[in-house]
Amino acid sequence: MHKSTGVDWRKPAYVAGVIFVVYLMADLKFGPRGSFLVAVAFIFAVVALAWWWFFSFAGRVRRGWPMLAKAIGLWQQDPIKRINEEFSYAWPVISRIKREPNGYSVRVLLLPGQTPDNIADHTEGIAHTWRVFRVDASSPSRGAVLLRVWVSDPLDKPFGPVAMGMPGLPGLRDREPVEKPETRYDSVDLGRCDDGTPWVLRLHGTHVMVAGVTGADKGSILWGVTRGLLPAARAGLVELWALDPKRMELSYGRALFQRYSSDPEEMVEMLEDAVAEMSARADRFAGKVRKHEPSADCPFVVVIVDELAFLTAYQPDKKLRVRAEAAIATLTSQGRSVGFCVLGALQDPRKEVMNLRNLFPDRIALRLDEPAQVDMVLGLGARGRGATADLISPLPEVGAGVGYVKRETHPEPVRVRAAFVSDSDIDAMVRDYALGGAA
């Protein structure tokens, strides 16, 4: 970690002091010729630095900020300061521009009466003006807005998952798996956040909904969760139940699941079995246990549904549809504390298609069709806070697996990308972890 030396070399006073000392030393040792050369070098250095600053990001931003502030309505009249009976104007001041990984942070001091939303509502326009990939706005302290500027997209390239049981960043296929994979059950490493940190998805004690159009790569999230839980499933701490209405996704690795079905009536019966087991656990735990701890006789059950809307909206049999919706509602409203998690994926997040979305505390929005759908998935105002899931590229190599996460404990949406789980990865999972396979 870099530690400050106590001297800020960017301050002109320090720089001028150093130059003056060097000038005196050169004059004493070499005479007028030495001091002249130091003066010439100093002039050239000042010109070079000025030229560099003029064309740098910080220089461009500071020069253009007054005009940009006026364009987005941040100017205010100052009735006290007048020039020839005309009002003068003030605008928010940029107090600091700091280099960050993949971009910059720009701190802006608000004028009296302004709120962070006055700037946050214009981040897309600011990004276009500064010619950068994205700008996010937050307010770390009263009276200030922090603009996080992303010069380029840190998630623009796909990557594969980590080796089985190896914690860390995805995309490390060339490394050997650990001898005894980690039997973590409460969360899984799914990919990366756009700040470079691992994207860890919590599962125990919550339910997760994944929404995205066809081609958004919901499959990598479903398989990423499966992959991350296989060591714990092999140890008997986790059970994976798969509901696969389309029969084209989870069926590829059906040997990995303790229970699997693609038949409409069987899927509803599986959901009702989960509700019955959940109720039995609640009776057993009542007055004795407040938090579920998985064990061989009481495992953590993850119910994976590839297309929730088939069961809640598109199922032609009304009786099955009503039973499925009742079971899902019961599981998502009561199952967290007794060791049940529903991981559901769907393409259309509209209320008439999925009216239970508010029962999923953690939500993931992959590429969506319309701006309004972002708030449907992540909550009101999420798109205004930077979750532009409707603008994710439809090109698979650029946008597949990219999305925004709404976490129950974090109000701001986080941009993420899921590691791509290929057919060969699933084949390896089946080979090493299929029920009845090699230990």
CSV table of C-alpha atoms in Angstrom, one decimal:
chain,number,residue,atom,x,y,z
A,1,MET,CA,0.0,0.0,0.0
A,2,HIS,CA,1.3,3.5,-0.9
A,3,LYS,CA,2.0,5.6,2.1
A,4,SER,CA,2.1,9.4,2.0
A,5,THR,CA,5.4,11.0,2.7
A,6,GLY,CA,3.8,14.1,4.1
A,7,VAL,CA,4.7,16.2,1.0
A,8,ASP,CA,2.2,16.8,-1.8
A,9,TRP,CA,4.5,17.3,-4.8
A,10,ARG,CA,1.6,18.5,-6.9
A,11,LYS,CA,1.4,21.8,-4.9
A,12,PRO,CA,3.1,24.7,-6.7
A,13,ALA,CA,4.8,26.0,-3.5
A,14,TYR,CA,6.8,22.8,-3.0
A,15,VAL,CA,7.7,22.5,-6.6
A,16,ALA,CA,8.8,26.2,-6.7
A,17,GLY,CA,10.9,25.7,-3.5
A,18,VAL,CA,12.7,22.7,-5.0
A,19,ILE,CA,13.4,24.6,-8.2
A,20,PHE,CA,14.7,27.5,-6.3
A,21,VAL,CA,17.1,25.4,-4.2
A,22,VAL,CA,18.4,23.6,-7.3
A,23,TYR,CA,18.9,27.0,-9.0
A,24,LEU,CA,20.9,28.3,-6.1
A,25,MET,CA,23.1,25.1,-5.9
A,26,ALA,CA,23.7,25.3,-9.7
A,27,ASP,CA,24.7,28.9,-9.5
A,28,LEU,CA,27.1,28.3,-6.6
A,29,LYS,CA,28.8,25.3,-8.2
A,30,PHE,CA,28.8,26.2,-11.9
A,31,GLY,CA,28.2,29.9,-11.9
A,32,PRO,CA,25.9,31.8,-14.3
A,33,ARG,CA,26.1,29.1,-17.0
A,34,GLY,CA,24.8,26.5,-14.6
A,35,SER,CA,21.9,28.6,-13.3
A,36,PHE,CA,21.0,29.5,-16.9
A,37,LEU,CA,20.8,25.8,-17.9
A,38,VAL,CA,18.6,25.1,-14.8
A,39,ALA,CA,16.3,28.0,-15.8
A,40,VAL,CA,16.0,26.8,-19.4
A,41,ALA,CA,15.3,23.2,-18.2
A,42,PHE,CA,12.7,24.6,-15.8
A,43,ILE,CA,11.0,26.5,-18.6
A,44,PHE,CA,10.9,23.5,-20.9
A,45,ALA,CA,9.6,21.4,-18.0
A,46,VAL,CA,6.8,23.9,-17.3
A,47,VAL,CA,5.8,24.0,-21.0
A,48,ALA,CA,5.8,20.2,-21.3
A,49,LEU,CA,3.7,19.8,-18.1
A,50,ALA,CA,1.3,22.5,-19.2
A,51,TRP,CA,1.0,20.9,-22.7
A,52,TRP,CA,0.4,17.5,-21.0
A,53,TRP,CA,-2.1,18.9,-18.6
A,54,PHE,CA,-4.0,20.7,-21.3
A,55,PHE,CA,-4.7,17.5,-23.2
A,56,SER,CA,-5.0,15.2,-20.1
A,57,PHE,CA,-8.4,14.0,-18.9
A,58,ALA,CA,-8.2,16.3,-15.8
A,59,GLY,CA,-7.4,19.3,-18.0
A,60,ARG,CA,-10.2,18.7,-20.4
A,61,VAL,CA,-12.7,18.1,-17.6
A,62,ARG,CA,-11.8,21.2,-15.7
A,63,ARG,CA,-11.8,23.5,-18.8
A,64,GLY,CA,-15.1,22.2,-20.0
A,65,TRP,CA,-16.9,21.9,-16.7
A,66,PRO,CA,-18.4,25.4,-16.6
A,67,MET,CA,-20.1,25.0,-20.0
A,68,LEU,CA,-21.2,21.4,-19.1
A,69,ALA,CA,-22.6,22.6,-15.7
A,70,LYS,CA,-24.6,25.2,-17.5
A,71,ALA,CA,-25.9,22.8,-20.1
A,72,ILE,CA,-27.3,20.4,-17.4
A,73,GLY,CA,-28.8,23.2,-15.4
A,74,LEU,CA,-26.4,23.5,-12.5
A,75,TRP,CA,-25.7,27.3,-12.8
A,76,GLN,CA,-27.2,29.6,-10.1
A,77,GLN,CA,-27.7,33.3,-10.0
A,78,ASP,CA,-25.7,35.1,-7.3
A,79,PRO,CA,-27.9,38.2,-6.4
A,80,ILE,CA,-25.2,39.6,-4.1
A,81,LYS,CA,-22.4,39.8,-6.6
A,82,ARG,CA,-23.4,42.1,-9.5
A,83,ILE,CA,-21.5,43.6,-12.3
A,84,ASN,CA,-23.1,46.6,-14.0
A,85,GLU,CA,-26.5,45.7,-12.4
A,86,GLU,CA,-26.4,42.2,-14.0
A,87,PHE,CA,-26.4,39.0,-12.0
A,88,SER,CA,-23.3,36.9,-11.8
A,89,TYR,CA,-23.5,33.1,-11.9
A,90,ALA,CA,-21.9,30.3,-9.9
A,91,TRP,CA,-21.7,26.6,-10.6
A,92,PRO,CA,-20.5,23.5,-8.6
A,93,VAL,CA,-16.8,23.3,-8.2
A,94,ILE,CA,-14.7,20.3,-9.0
A,95,SER,CA,-12.5,19.9,-5.9
A,96,ARG,CA,-10.6,16.8,-6.9
A,97,ILE,CA,-9.8,14.5,-9.8
A,98,LYS,CA,-8.1,11.3,-8.8
A,99,ARG,CA,-6.8,8.4,-10.9
A,100,GLU,CA,-8.6,5.1,-10.3
A,101,PRO,CA,-8.4,1.6,-11.8
A,102,ASN,CA,-9.9,1.8,-15.3
A,103,GLY,CA,-10.7,5.5,-14.9
A,104,TYR,CA,-11.0,8.4,-12.5
A,105,SER,CA,-13.0,9.8,-9.6
A,106,VAL,CA,-14.2,13.4,-9.8
A,107,ARG,CA,-15.4,15.1,-6.6
A,108,VAL,CA,-17.9,17.9,-7.2
A,109,LEU,CA,-19.0,20.3,-4.4
A,110,LEU,CA,-22.7,21.2,-4.6
A,111,LEU,CA,-24.1,24.7,-4.4
A,112,PRO,CA,-26.7,25.6,-1.7
A,113,GLY,CA,-30.0,24.0,-2.5
A,114,GLN,CA,-28.7,21.5,-4.9
A,115,THR,CA,-29.0,17.7,-4.4
A,116,PRO,CA,-27.0,14.8,-5.7
A,117,ASP,CA,-29.8,13.9,-8.1
A,118,ASN,CA,-29.2,17.2,-9.9
A,119,ILE,CA,-26.0,15.7,-11.2
A,120,ALA,CA,-26.9,12.0,-11.1
A,121,ASP,CA,-29.8,12.5,-13.5
A,122,HIS,CA,-27.3,13.6,-16.2
A,123,THR,CA,-24.6,11.0,-15.9
A,124,GLU,CA,-25.2,9.7,-19.4
A,125,GLY,CA,-24.8,13.1,-20.9
A,126,ILE,CA,-21.7,13.7,-18.8
A,127,ALA,CA,-20.2,10.4,-20.1
A,128,HIS,CA,-20.9,11.5,-23.7
A,129,THR,CA,-19.3,14.9,-23.1
A,130,TRP,CA,-16.2,13.4,-21.6
A,131,ARG,CA,-16.0,10.7,-24.2
A,132,VAL,CA,-15.9,7.9,-21.6
A,133,PHE,CA,-17.6,4.5,-21.3
A,134,ARG,CA,-19.7,5.3,-18.2
A,135,VAL,CA,-20.1,7.7,-15.3
A,136,ASP,CA,-21.7,6.7,-12.0
A,137,ALA,CA,-22.8,9.2,-9.3
A,138,SER,CA,-22.8,8.7,-5.6
A,139,SER,CA,-22.8,11.0,-2.5
A,140,PRO,CA,-20.3,9.9,0.1
A,141,SER,CA,-20.7,13.0,2.1
A,142,ARG,CA,-23.1,15.9,2.5
A,143,GLY,CA,-22.7,18.7,0.0
A,144,ALA,CA,-20.6,16.6,-2.5
A,145,VAL,CA,-21.1,14.2,-5.3
A,146,LEU,CA,-18.5,11.6,-6.4
A,147,LEU,CA,-18.5,10.8,-10.1
A,148,ARG,CA,-16.9,7.5,-10.9
A,149,VAL,CA,-15.6,7.7,-14.4
A,150,TRP,CA,-15.0,4.5,-16.4
A,151,VAL,CA,-12.7,5.3,-19.3
A,152,SER,CA,-13.2,1.8,-20.8
A,153,ASP,CA,-15.4,-1.2,-20.1
A,154,PRO,CA,-13.6,-3.6,-17.7
A,155,LEU,CA,-16.1,-6.3,-18.5
A,156,ASP,CA,-15.9,-6.2,-22.3
A,157,LYS,CA,-14.4,-9.7,-22.8
A,158,PRO,CA,-15.8,-13.1,-21.7
A,159,PHE,CA,-13.8,-15.3,-19.3
A,160,GLY,CA,-14.2,-18.8,-17.9
A,161,PRO,CA,-14.7,-19.9,-14.3
A,162,VAL,CA,-12.1,-20.7,-11.8
A,163,ALA,CA,-11.0,-24.3,-11.4
A,164,MET,CA,-13.3,-26.3,-9.2
A,165,GLY,CA,-12.9,-25.5,-5.5
A,166,MET,CA,-10.4,-22.7,-6.1
A,167,PRO,CA,-11.3,-19.3,-4.7
A,168,GLY,CA,-10.3,-16.1,-6.5
A,169,LEU,CA,-11.0,-14.4,-9.8
A,170,PRO,CA,-12.5,-16.3,-12.7
A,171,GLY,CA,-10.7,-16.9,-15.9
A,172,LEU,CA,-7.9,-19.1,-14.5
A,173,ARG,CA,-8.5,-22.3,-16.5
A,174,ASP,CA,-4.8,-23.1,-16.8
A,175,ARG,CA,-4.4,-23.6,-13.0
A,176,GLU,CA,-4.8,-27.0,-11.4
A,177,PRO,CA,-7.9,-27.5,-9.2
A,178,VAL,CA,-7.3,-28.0,-5.5
A,179,GLU,CA,-7.2,-31.5,-4.2
A,180,LYS,CA,-10.2,-31.1,-1.9
A,181,PRO,CA,-12.5,-28.4,-3.3
A,182,GLU,CA,-14.0,-26.0,-0.8
A,183,THR,CA,-17.4,-27.1,0.5
A,184,ARG,CA,-18.9,-23.6,0.8
A,185,TYR,CA,-22.6,-23.6,0.8
A,186,ASP,CA,-23.7,-20.0,1.6
A,187,SER,CA,-22.4,-18.3,-1.5
A,188,VAL,CA,-20.6,-18.9,-4.8
A,189,ASP,CA,-18.1,-17.0,-6.9
A,190,LEU,CA,-19.9,-16.3,-10.1
A,191,GLY,CA,-17.7,-13.8,-12.0
A,192,ARG,CA,-16.3,-10.3,-11.6
A,193,CYS,CA,-17.6,-6.9,-10.6
A,194,ASP,CA,-16.6,-4.0,-12.7
A,195,ASP,CA,-14.1,-2.8,-10.1
A,196,GLY,CA,-12.1,-6.0,-10.6
A,197,THR,CA,-13.3,-7.8,-7.4
A,198,PRO,CA,-14.9,-11.3,-7.5
A,199,TRP,CA,-18.7,-11.3,-7.8
A,200,VAL,CA,-19.8,-13.4,-4.9
A,201,LEU,CA,-23.5,-14.3,-5.0
A,202,ARG,CA,-25.1,-15.0,-1.6
A,203,LEU,CA,-27.6,-18.0,-1.6
A,204,HIS,CA,-28.1,-19.1,2.0
A,205,GLY,CA,-30.7,-16.9,3.7
A,206,THR,CA,-32.1,-15.4,0.5
A,207,HIS,CA,-33.8,-16.0,-2.9
A,208,VAL,CA,-32.4,-14.9,-6.2
A,209,MET,CA,-34.2,-13.9,-9.4
A,210,VAL,CA,-32.4,-13.6,-12.7
A,211,ALA,CA,-34.1,-11.7,-15.6
A,212,GLY,CA,-32.8,-11.3,-19.1
A,213,VAL,CA,-33.8,-11.6,-22.7
A,214,THR,CA,-32.9,-14.6,-24.9
A,215,GLY,CA,-29.2,-14.6,-25.4
A,216,ALA,CA,-28.4,-12.7,-22.2
A,217,ASP,CA,-26.7,-15.8,-20.9
A,218,LYS,CA,-28.9,-16.6,-17.9
A,219,GLY,CA,-27.5,-20.2,-18.3
A,220,SER,CA,-24.0,-19.2,-17.0
A,221,ILE,CA,-25.5,-18.0,-13.8
A,222,LEU,CA,-27.6,-21.2,-13.3
A,223,TRP,CA,-24.6,-23.3,-14.1
A,224,GLY,CA,-22.2,-21.1,-12.1
A,225,VAL,CA,-24.3,-21.6,-9.0
A,226,THR,CA,-24.5,-25.4,-9.7
A,227,ARG,CA,-20.8,-25.5,-10.2
A,228,GLY,CA,-20.0,-23.6,-7.0
A,229,LEU,CA,-22.2,-25.8,-4.9
A,230,LEU,CA,-21.1,-29.2,-6.2
A,231,PRO,CA,-18.4,-29.8,-3.6
A,232,ALA,CA,-20.9,-29.0,-0.8
A,233,ALA,CA,-23.5,-31.2,-2.5
A,234,ARG,CA,-21.0,-34.1,-2.7
A,235,ALA,CA,-20.4,-33.6,1.1
A,236,GLY,CA,-24.1,-33.9,1.7
A,237,LEU,CA,-24.6,-30.3,2.9
A,238,VAL,CA,-26.5,-29.1,-0.2
A,239,GLU,CA,-29.2,-30.6,-2.4
A,240,LEU,CA,-29.8,-29.2,-5.9
A,241,TRP,CA,-33.3,-29.5,-7.3
A,242,ALA,CA,-33.7,-28.6,-11.0
A,243,LEU,CA,-37.0,-27.6,-12.8
A,244,ASP,CA,-36.3,-27.4,-16.5
A,245,PRO,CA,-39.5,-26.5,-18.5
A,246,LYS,CA,-37.6,-25.8,-21.7
A,247,ARG,CA,-35.6,-29.1,-21.5
A,248,MET,CA,-32.7,-27.4,-23.3
A,249,GLU,CA,-30.6,-26.1,-20.5
A,250,LEU,CA,-30.4,-28.0,-17.2
A,251,SER,CA,-31.0,-31.3,-18.9
A,252,TYR,CA,-27.5,-31.2,-20.2
A,253,GLY,CA,-26.2,-31.9,-16.7
A,254,ARG,CA,-29.2,-33.6,-15.1
A,255,ALA,CA,-27.0,-36.2,-13.4
A,256,LEU,CA,-25.7,-33.4,-11.2
A,257,PHE,CA,-29.0,-32.8,-9.5
A,258,GLN,CA,-30.6,-34.7,-6.6
A,259,ARG,CA,-34.0,-34.1,-8.2
A,260,TYR,CA,-34.7,-33.1,-11.8
A,261,SER,CA,-37.9,-32.7,-13.8
A,262,SER,CA,-39.1,-31.2,-17.0
A,263,ASP,CA,-42.7,-32.5,-16.8
A,264,PRO,CA,-45.2,-29.8,-15.7
A,265,GLU,CA,-47.1,-31.8,-13.2
A,266,GLU,CA,-43.9,-33.3,-11.7
A,267,MET,CA,-42.3,-29.9,-11.4
A,268,VAL,CA,-45.3,-28.6,-9.4
A,269,GLU,CA,-45.1,-31.7,-7.2
A,270,MET,CA,-41.4,-31.0,-6.6
A,271,LEU,CA,-42.3,-27.5,-5.5
A,272,GLU,CA,-45.0,-28.8,-3.2
A,273,ASP,CA,-42.6,-31.4,-1.8
A,274,ALA,CA,-40.2,-28.5,-1.0
A,275,VAL,CA,-43.0,-26.7,0.8
A,276,ALA,CA,-43.9,-29.8,2.8
A,277,GLU,CA,-40.2,-30.3,3.8
A,278,MET,CA,-39.9,-26.6,4.7
A,279,SER,CA,-43.0,-26.8,6.9
A,280,ALA,CA,-41.7,-29.9,8.6
A,281,ARG,CA,-38.4,-28.2,9.3
A,282,ALA,CA,-40.1,-25.1,10.7
A,283,ASP,CA,-42.1,-27.4,13.1
A,284,ARG,CA,-38.8,-29.1,14.2
A,285,PHE,CA,-36.9,-25.9,14.6
A,286,ALA,CA,-39.6,-23.9,16.4
A,287,GLY,CA,-38.3,-22.7,19.7
A,288,LYS,CA,-35.0,-24.4,19.3
A,289,VAL,CA,-33.1,-23.0,16.3
A,290,ARG,CA,-33.1,-19.5,14.9
A,291,LYS,CA,-30.7,-20.0,12.0
A,292,HIS,CA,-30.4,-23.0,9.8
A,293,GLU,CA,-27.0,-24.8,9.7
A,294,PRO,CA,-26.8,-27.4,6.9
A,295,SER,CA,-26.1,-31.0,7.8
A,296,ALA,CA,-26.4,-34.4,6.2
A,297,ASP,CA,-29.9,-34.9,7.6
A,298,CYS,CA,-31.0,-31.3,7.1
A,299,PRO,CA,-29.2,-30.0,3.9
A,300,PHE,CA,-29.5,-26.6,2.3
A,301,VAL,CA,-31.9,-27.1,-0.6
A,302,VAL,CA,-31.5,-24.9,-3.7
A,303,VAL,CA,-34.4,-25.0,-6.1
A,304,ILE,CA,-33.3,-24.0,-9.5
A,305,VAL,CA,-36.0,-23.0,-12.0
A,306,ASP,CA,-34.9,-22.2,-15.5
A,307,GLU,CA,-38.1,-20.4,-16.6
A,308,LEU,CA,-40.3,-19.2,-13.8
A,309,ALA,CA,-42.9,-17.7,-16.1
A,310,PHE,CA,-43.7,-21.1,-17.6
A,311,LEU,CA,-45.0,-22.2,-14.2
A,312,THR,CA,-46.6,-18.8,-13.1
A,313,ALA,CA,-48.0,-17.4,-16.3
A,314,TYR,CA,-47.6,-19.5,-19.4
A,315,GLN,CA,-48.7,-22.9,-18.1
A,316,PRO,CA,-52.0,-23.7,-19.9
A,317,ASP,CA,-53.4,-25.8,-17.1
A,318,LYS,CA,-54.9,-23.3,-14.7
A,319,LYS,CA,-54.9,-25.7,-11.7
A,320,LEU,CA,-51.2,-26.4,-12.2
A,321,ARG,CA,-50.5,-22.7,-12.6
A,322,VAL,CA,-52.3,-21.8,-9.3
A,323,ARG,CA,-50.5,-24.7,-7.4
A,324,ALA,CA,-47.1,-23.6,-8.8
A,325,GLU,CA,-47.6,-20.0,-7.9
A,326,ALA,CA,-48.8,-20.8,-4.4
A,327,ALA,CA,-45.8,-23.1,-3.8
A,328,ILE,CA,-43.3,-20.6,-5.0
A,329,ALA,CA,-44.9,-17.8,-3.0
A,330,THR,CA,-44.8,-20.0,0.2
A,331,LEU,CA,-41.1,-21.0,-0.4
A,332,THR,CA,-39.9,-17.5,-1.1
A,333,SER,CA,-41.8,-16.0,1.8
A,334,GLN,CA,-41.0,-18.6,4.5
A,335,GLY,CA,-38.1,-20.8,3.2
A,336,ARG,CA,-35.0,-18.6,3.9
A,337,SER,CA,-34.7,-19.2,7.6
A,338,VAL,CA,-35.1,-23.0,7.3
A,339,GLY,CA,-32.6,-23.6,4.6
A,340,PHE,CA,-34.4,-23.2,1.3
A,341,CYS,CA,-33.4,-21.0,-1.6
A,342,VAL,CA,-35.3,-20.5,-4.9
A,343,LEU,CA,-33.1,-19.4,-7.8
A,344,GLY,CA,-35.4,-18.5,-10.7
A,345,ALA,CA,-34.7,-17.2,-14.2
A,346,LEU,CA,-37.2,-15.5,-16.5
A,347,GLN,CA,-37.2,-13.5,-19.7
A,348,ASP,CA,-40.1,-11.1,-19.1
A,349,PRO,CA,-40.2,-9.3,-15.7
A,350,ARG,CA,-43.6,-7.6,-16.1
A,351,LYS,CA,-46.0,-8.0,-13.2
A,352,GLU,CA,-48.6,-9.8,-15.2
A,353,VAL,CA,-45.9,-12.4,-16.0
A,354,MET,CA,-44.2,-12.6,-12.6
A,355,ASN,CA,-46.1,-11.0,-9.8
A,356,LEU,CA,-43.9,-12.6,-7.1
A,357,ARG,CA,-40.7,-10.7,-7.9
A,358,ASN,CA,-40.8,-8.7,-4.7
A,359,LEU,CA,-40.4,-12.0,-2.8
A,360,PHE,CA,-36.9,-12.3,-4.2
A,361,PRO,CA,-34.6,-10.1,-2.1
A,362,ASP,CA,-31.6,-10.5,-4.4
A,363,ARG,CA,-32.1,-9.8,-8.1
A,364,ILE,CA,-30.0,-9.8,-11.2
A,365,ALA,CA,-30.8,-7.9,-14.4
A,366,LEU,CA,-29.0,-9.1,-17.5
A,367,ARG,CA,-29.8,-7.5,-20.9
A,368,LEU,CA,-33.4,-6.3,-21.0
A,369,ASP,CA,-35.6,-4.9,-23.8
A,370,GLU,CA,-36.8,-1.7,-22.2
A,371,PRO,CA,-35.6,0.9,-19.7
A,372,ALA,CA,-38.8,0.5,-17.6
A,373,GLN,CA,-38.0,-3.2,-17.2
A,374,VAL,CA,-34.8,-2.3,-15.2
A,375,ASP,CA,-36.8,-0.8,-12.4
A,376,MET,CA,-39.2,-3.7,-12.5
A,377,VAL,CA,-36.4,-6.1,-11.7
A,378,LEU,CA,-34.1,-4.0,-9.5
A,379,GLY,CA,-36.5,-1.7,-7.9
A,380,LEU,CA,-37.8,1.9,-8.5
A,381,GLY,CA,-35.0,4.3,-9.4
A,382,ALA,CA,-32.4,1.6,-10.2
A,383,ARG,CA,-31.9,2.7,-13.8
A,384,GLY,CA,-31.5,6.3,-12.6
A,385,ARG,CA,-28.7,5.1,-10.3
A,386,GLY,CA,-26.8,3.6,-13.3
A,387,ALA,CA,-28.3,0.2,-13.9
A,388,THR,CA,-28.7,0.6,-17.7
A,389,ALA,CA,-29.4,-3.1,-18.4
A,390,ASP,CA,-31.4,-2.1,-21.5
A,391,LEU,CA,-28.2,-0.7,-23.1
A,392,ILE,CA,-26.1,-3.9,-22.7
A,393,SER,CA,-24.7,-5.0,-26.0
A,394,PRO,CA,-26.5,-7.8,-27.8
A,395,LEU,CA,-23.2,-9.1,-29.2
A,396,PRO,CA,-22.5,-12.4,-27.2
A,397,GLU,CA,-18.8,-11.7,-26.9
A,398,VAL,CA,-19.4,-8.2,-25.4
A,399,GLY,CA,-22.7,-8.5,-23.5
A,400,ALA,CA,-23.4,-12.1,-22.7
A,401,GLY,CA,-23.5,-12.6,-18.9
A,402,VAL,CA,-23.2,-8.8,-18.2
A,403,GLY,CA,-25.7,-7.4,-15.8
A,404,TYR,CA,-26.6,-5.5,-12.7
A,405,VAL,CA,-27.1,-6.9,-9.2
A,406,LYS,CA,-29.6,-5.7,-6.6
A,407,ARG,CA,-28.6,-7.0,-3.2
A,408,GLU,CA,-30.8,-6.9,-0.2
A,409,THR,CA,-28.1,-5.3,1.9
A,410,HIS,CA,-26.8,-2.8,-0.7
A,411,PRO,CA,-29.0,-0.1,-2.2
A,412,GLU,CA,-26.8,0.7,-5.2
A,413,PRO,CA,-26.8,-1.6,-8.2
A,414,VAL,CA,-23.5,-3.3,-9.0
A,415,ARG,CA,-22.4,-4.0,-12.6
A,416,VAL,CA,-21.1,-7.6,-13.0
A,417,ARG,CA,-20.3,-10.3,-15.5
A,418,ALA,CA,-20.8,-14.0,-15.0
A,419,ALA,CA,-18.0,-16.4,-16.0
A,420,PHE,CA,-19.0,-18.3,-19.1
A,421,VAL,CA,-19.7,-22.0,-18.3
A,422,SER,CA,-19.1,-24.0,-21.5
A,423,ASP,CA,-20.4,-27.4,-22.5
A,424,SER,CA,-16.9,-28.8,-21.8
A,425,ASP,CA,-17.1,-27.3,-18.2
A,426,ILE,CA,-20.5,-29.0,-17.7
A,427,ASP,CA,-19.1,-32.3,-19.1
A,428,ALA,CA,-16.2,-32.1,-16.6
A,429,MET,CA,-18.7,-31.4,-13.8
A,430,VAL,CA,-20.8,-34.5,-14.8
A,431,ARG,CA,-17.6,-36.6,-15.0
A,432,ASP,CA,-16.4,-35.6,-11.5
A,433,TYR,CA,-19.5,-34.9,-9.6
A,434,ALA,CA,-22.5,-36.8,-11.1
A,435,LEU,CA,-24.5,-38.8,-8.6
A,436,GLY,CA,-22.9,-42.1,-8.2
A,437,GLY,CA,-19.8,-40.9,-10.0
A,438,ALA,CA,-16.2,-40.9,-8.8
A,439,ALA,CA,-15.5,-39.3,-5.5
